[in-house]
XYZ file of N, CA and C in Angstrom:
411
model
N -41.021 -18.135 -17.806
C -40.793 -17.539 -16.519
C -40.404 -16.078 -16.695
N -40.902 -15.376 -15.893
C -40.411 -13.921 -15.812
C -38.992 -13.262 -15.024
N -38.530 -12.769 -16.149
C -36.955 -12.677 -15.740
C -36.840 -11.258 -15.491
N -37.149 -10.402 -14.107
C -37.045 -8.988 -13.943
C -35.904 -8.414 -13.314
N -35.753 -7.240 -13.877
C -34.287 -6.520 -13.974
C -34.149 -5.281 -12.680
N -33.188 -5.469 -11.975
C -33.422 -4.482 -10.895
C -32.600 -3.101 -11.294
N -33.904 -2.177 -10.874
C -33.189 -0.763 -10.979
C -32.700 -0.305 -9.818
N -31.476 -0.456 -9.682
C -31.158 0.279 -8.271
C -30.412 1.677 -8.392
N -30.529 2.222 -9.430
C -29.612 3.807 -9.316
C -30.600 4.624 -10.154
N -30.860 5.796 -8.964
C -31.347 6.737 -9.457
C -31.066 7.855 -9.357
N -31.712 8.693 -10.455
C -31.313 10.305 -10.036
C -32.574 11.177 -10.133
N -32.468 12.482 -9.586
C -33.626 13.060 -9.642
C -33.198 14.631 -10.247
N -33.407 14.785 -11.286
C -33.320 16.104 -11.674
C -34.694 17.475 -12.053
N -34.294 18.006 -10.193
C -34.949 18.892 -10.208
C -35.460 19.969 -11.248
N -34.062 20.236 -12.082
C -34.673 21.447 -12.936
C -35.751 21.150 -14.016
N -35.513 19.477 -14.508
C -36.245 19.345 -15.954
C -37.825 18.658 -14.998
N -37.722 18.068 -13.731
C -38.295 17.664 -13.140
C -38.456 16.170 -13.366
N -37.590 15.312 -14.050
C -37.536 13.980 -14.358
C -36.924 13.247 -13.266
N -37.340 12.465 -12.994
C -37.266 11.469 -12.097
C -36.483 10.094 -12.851
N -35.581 9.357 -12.853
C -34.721 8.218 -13.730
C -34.297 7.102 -12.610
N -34.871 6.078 -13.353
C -34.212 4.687 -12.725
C -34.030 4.083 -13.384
N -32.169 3.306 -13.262
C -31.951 2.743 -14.398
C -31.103 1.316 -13.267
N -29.904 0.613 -13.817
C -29.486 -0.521 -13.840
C -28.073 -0.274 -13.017
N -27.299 -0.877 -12.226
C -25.814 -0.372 -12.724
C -25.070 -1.463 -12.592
N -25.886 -2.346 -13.467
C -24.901 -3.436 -14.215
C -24.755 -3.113 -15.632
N -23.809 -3.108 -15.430
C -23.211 -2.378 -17.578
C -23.475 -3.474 -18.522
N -24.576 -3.177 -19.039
C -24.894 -4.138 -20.429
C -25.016 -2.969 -21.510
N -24.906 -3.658 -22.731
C -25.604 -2.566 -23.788
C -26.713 -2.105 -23.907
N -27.858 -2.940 -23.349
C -29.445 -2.441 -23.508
C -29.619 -2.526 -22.007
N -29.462 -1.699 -21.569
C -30.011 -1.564 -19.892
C -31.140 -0.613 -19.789
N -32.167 -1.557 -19.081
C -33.696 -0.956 -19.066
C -33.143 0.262 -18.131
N -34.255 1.093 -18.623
C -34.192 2.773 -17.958
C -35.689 2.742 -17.715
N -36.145 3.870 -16.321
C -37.238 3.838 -16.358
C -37.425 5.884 -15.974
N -37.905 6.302 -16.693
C -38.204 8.128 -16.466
C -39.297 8.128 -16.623
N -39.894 9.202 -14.974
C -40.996 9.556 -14.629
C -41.086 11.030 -14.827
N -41.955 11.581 -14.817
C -41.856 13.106 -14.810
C -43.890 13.005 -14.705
N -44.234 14.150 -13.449
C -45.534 14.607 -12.972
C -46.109 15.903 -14.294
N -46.759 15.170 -15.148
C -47.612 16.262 -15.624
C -49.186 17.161 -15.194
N -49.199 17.531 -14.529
C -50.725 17.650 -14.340
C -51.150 16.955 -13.232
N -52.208 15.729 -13.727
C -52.673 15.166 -12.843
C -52.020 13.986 -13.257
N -51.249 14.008 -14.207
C -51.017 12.122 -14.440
C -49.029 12.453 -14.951
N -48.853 11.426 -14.597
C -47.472 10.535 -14.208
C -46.817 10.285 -15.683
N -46.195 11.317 -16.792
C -45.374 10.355 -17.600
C -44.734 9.266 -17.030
N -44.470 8.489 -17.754
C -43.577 6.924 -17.852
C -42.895 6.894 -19.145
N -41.942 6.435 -19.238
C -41.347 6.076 -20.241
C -40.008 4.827 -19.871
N -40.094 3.554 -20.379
C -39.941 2.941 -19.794
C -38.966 2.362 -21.355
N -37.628 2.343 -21.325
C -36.955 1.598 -22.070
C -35.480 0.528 -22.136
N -35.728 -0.122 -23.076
C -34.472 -1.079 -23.210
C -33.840 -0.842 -24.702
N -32.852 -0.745 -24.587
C -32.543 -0.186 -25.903
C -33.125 0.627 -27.055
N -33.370 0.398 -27.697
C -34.274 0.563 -28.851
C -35.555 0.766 -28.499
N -36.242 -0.009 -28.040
C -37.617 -0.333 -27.191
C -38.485 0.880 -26.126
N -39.158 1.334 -26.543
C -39.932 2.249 -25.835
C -41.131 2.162 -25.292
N -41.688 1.994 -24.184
C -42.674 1.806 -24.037
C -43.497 3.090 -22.713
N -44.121 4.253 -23.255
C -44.601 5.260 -22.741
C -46.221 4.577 -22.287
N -46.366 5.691 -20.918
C -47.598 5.338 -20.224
C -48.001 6.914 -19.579
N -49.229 6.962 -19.107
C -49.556 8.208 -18.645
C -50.839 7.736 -17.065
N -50.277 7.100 -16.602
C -51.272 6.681 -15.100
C -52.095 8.179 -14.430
N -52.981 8.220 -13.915
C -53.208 9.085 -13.331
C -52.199 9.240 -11.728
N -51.729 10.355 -11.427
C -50.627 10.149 -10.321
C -51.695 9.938 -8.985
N -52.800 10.248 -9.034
C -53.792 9.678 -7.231
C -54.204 8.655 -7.515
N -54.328 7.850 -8.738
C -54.310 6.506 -8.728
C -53.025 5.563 -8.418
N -52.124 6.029 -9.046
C -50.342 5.272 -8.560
C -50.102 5.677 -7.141
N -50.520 6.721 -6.459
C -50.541 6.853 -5.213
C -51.251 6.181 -4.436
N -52.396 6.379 -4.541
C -53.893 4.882 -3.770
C -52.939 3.689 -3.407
N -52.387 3.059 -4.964
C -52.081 1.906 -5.146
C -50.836 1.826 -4.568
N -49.878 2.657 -4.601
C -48.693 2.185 -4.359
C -48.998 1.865 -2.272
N -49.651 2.902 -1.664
C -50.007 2.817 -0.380
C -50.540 2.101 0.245
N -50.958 1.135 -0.752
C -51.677 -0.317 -0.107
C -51.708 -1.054 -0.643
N -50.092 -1.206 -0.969
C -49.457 -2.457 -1.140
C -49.341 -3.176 -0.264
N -49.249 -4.222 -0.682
C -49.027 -5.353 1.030
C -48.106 -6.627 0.024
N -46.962 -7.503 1.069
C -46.742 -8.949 0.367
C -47.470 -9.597 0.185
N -47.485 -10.422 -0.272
C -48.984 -11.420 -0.722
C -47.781 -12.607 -1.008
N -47.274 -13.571 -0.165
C -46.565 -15.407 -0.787
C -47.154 -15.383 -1.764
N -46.251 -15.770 -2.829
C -46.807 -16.550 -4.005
C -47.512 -15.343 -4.813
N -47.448 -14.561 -5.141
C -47.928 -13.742 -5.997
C -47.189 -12.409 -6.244
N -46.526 -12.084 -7.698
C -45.372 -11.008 -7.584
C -46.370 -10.000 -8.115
N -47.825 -9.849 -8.541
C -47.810 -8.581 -8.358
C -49.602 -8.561 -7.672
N -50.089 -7.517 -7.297
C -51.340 -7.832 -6.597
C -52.380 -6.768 -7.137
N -52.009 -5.283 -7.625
C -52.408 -4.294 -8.470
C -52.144 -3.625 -9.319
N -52.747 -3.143 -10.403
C -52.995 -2.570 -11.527
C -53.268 -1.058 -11.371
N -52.575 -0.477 -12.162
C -52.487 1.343 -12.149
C -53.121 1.686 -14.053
N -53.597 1.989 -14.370
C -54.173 2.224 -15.372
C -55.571 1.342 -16.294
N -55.639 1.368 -17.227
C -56.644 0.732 -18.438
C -56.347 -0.570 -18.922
N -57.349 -1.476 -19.388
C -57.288 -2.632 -19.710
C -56.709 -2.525 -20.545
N -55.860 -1.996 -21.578
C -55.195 -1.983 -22.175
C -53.915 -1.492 -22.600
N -53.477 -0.504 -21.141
C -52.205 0.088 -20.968
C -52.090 0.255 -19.204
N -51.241 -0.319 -18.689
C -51.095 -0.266 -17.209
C -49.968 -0.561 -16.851
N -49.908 -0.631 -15.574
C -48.682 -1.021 -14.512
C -49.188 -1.737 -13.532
N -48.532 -3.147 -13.491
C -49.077 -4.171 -12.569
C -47.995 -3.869 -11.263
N -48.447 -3.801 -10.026
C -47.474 -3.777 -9.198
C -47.580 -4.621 -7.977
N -46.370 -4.951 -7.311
C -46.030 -6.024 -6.534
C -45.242 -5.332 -5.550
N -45.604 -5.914 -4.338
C -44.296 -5.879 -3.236
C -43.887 -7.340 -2.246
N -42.827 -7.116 -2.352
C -42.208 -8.582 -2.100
C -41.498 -8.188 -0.905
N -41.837 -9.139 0.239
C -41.403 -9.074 1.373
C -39.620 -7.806 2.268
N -38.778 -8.460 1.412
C -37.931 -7.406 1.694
C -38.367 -5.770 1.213
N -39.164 -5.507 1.045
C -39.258 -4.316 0.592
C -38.987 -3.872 -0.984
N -38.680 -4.829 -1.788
C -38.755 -4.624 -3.286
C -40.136 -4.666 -4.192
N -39.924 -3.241 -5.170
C -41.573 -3.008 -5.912
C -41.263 -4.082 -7.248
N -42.036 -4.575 -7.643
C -42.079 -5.039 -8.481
C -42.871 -4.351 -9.576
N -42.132 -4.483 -10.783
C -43.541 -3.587 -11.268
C -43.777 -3.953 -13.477
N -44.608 -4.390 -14.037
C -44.535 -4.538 -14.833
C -45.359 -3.269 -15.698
N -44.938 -2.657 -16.465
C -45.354 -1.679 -17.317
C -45.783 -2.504 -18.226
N -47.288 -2.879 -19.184
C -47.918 -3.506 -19.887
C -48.558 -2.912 -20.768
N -48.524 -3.021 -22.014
C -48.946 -2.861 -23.457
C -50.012 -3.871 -23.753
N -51.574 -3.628 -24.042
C -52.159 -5.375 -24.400
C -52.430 -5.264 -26.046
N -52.406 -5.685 -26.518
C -52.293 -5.442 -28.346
C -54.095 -5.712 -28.397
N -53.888 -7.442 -28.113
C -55.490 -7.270 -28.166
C -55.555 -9.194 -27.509
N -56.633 -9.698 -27.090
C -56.134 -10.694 -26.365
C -55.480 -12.368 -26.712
N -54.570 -11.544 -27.893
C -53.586 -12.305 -28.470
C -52.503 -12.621 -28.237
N -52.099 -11.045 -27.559
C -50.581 -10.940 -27.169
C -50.427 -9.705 -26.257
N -48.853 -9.308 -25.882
C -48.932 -7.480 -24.624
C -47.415 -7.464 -25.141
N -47.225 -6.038 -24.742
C -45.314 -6.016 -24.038
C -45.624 -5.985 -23.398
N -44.520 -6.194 -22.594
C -44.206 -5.778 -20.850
C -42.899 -5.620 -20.916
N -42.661 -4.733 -19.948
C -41.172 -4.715 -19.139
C -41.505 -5.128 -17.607
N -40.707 -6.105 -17.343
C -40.677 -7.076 -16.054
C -39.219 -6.129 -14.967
N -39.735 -5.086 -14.521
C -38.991 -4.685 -13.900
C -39.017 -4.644 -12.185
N -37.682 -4.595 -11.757
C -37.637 -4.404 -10.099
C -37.363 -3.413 -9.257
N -37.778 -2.377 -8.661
C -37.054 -1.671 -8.114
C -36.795 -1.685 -6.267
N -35.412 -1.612 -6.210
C -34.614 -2.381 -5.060
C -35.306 -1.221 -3.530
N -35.387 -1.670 -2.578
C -36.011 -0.924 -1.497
C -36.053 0.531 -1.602
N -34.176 0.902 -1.745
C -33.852 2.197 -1.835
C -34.270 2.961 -2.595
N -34.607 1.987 -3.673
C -35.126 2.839 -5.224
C -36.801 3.172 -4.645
N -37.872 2.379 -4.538
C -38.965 2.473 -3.993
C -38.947 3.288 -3.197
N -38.370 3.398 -1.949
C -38.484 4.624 -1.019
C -38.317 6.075 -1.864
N -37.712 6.191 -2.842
C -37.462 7.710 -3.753
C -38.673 7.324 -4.409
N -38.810 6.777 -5.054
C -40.278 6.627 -5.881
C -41.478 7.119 -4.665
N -41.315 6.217 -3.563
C -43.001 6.916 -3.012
C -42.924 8.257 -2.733
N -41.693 8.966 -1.952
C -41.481 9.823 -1.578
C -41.981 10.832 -2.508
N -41.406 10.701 -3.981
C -41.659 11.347 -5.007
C -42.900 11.735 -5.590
N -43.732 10.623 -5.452
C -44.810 10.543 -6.009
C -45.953 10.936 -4.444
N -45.231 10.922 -3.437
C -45.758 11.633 -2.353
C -47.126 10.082 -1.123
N -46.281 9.121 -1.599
C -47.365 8.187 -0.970
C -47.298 8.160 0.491
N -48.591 8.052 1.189
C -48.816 7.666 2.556
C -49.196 6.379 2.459
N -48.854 5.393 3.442
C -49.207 4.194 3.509
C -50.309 4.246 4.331
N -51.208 3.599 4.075
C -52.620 2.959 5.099
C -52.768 2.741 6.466
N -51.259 1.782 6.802
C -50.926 1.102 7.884
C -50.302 2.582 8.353
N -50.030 3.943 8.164
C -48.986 4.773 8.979
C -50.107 5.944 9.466
């Protein structure tokens, strides 16, 4: 079963231009998630302790996608932001929480993932950020 971790505190630092969502339940390995807009595409860097897992989405593709999201019962995520072999699966779940798994595929043996959540408030700074219009608006 998939056990995902909610990021509900973020910060946005204008000068370096990084974008950070992290946890604020105090563990020792608390997943962090930093965005920063290069160009046309979206660093990611997505970690738990030790554990690193970097991505580079194109940012009008994470935009498309994030804007037509919809709930879907029974299914936590419904689209994919990158390559068959490095992506971000994403979900929205009725209250307004993104779901979102950052995915590594090795080869079709095995993947990482980070099984992460981010809480309404957090999502609303994320689209804002990343500049999404929704479909339905």
């Amino acid at each position: 079963m998939r056990n995902f971790h909610p990021l509900d505190v973020f910060t946005d630092n204008e000068t370096s231009g990084l974008l950070t969502f992290s946890s604020s339940v105090d563990a020792p390995f608390r997943p962090e998630l930093n965005m920063r807009k290069e160009g046309t595409y979206v660093a990611l860097a997505i970690s738990h302790g030790p554990i690193e897992l970097a991505l580079r989405p194109r940012i009008d593709e994470l935009r498309r996608v994030l804007g037509r999201l919809v709930a879907v019962e029974g299914l936590q995520t419904t689209r994919q932001v990158g390559t068959g072999e490095a992506y971000i699966a994403l979900g929205l779940q009725s209250d307004g929480t993104l779901l979102m798994r950052p995915t590594l595929v090795a080869d079709a043996t095995g993947h990482l993932c980070f099984n992460l959540l981010l809480t309404p408030a957090s999502r609303a700074v994320l689209y804002t950020w990343v500049g999404v219009i929704r479909d339905d608006e």
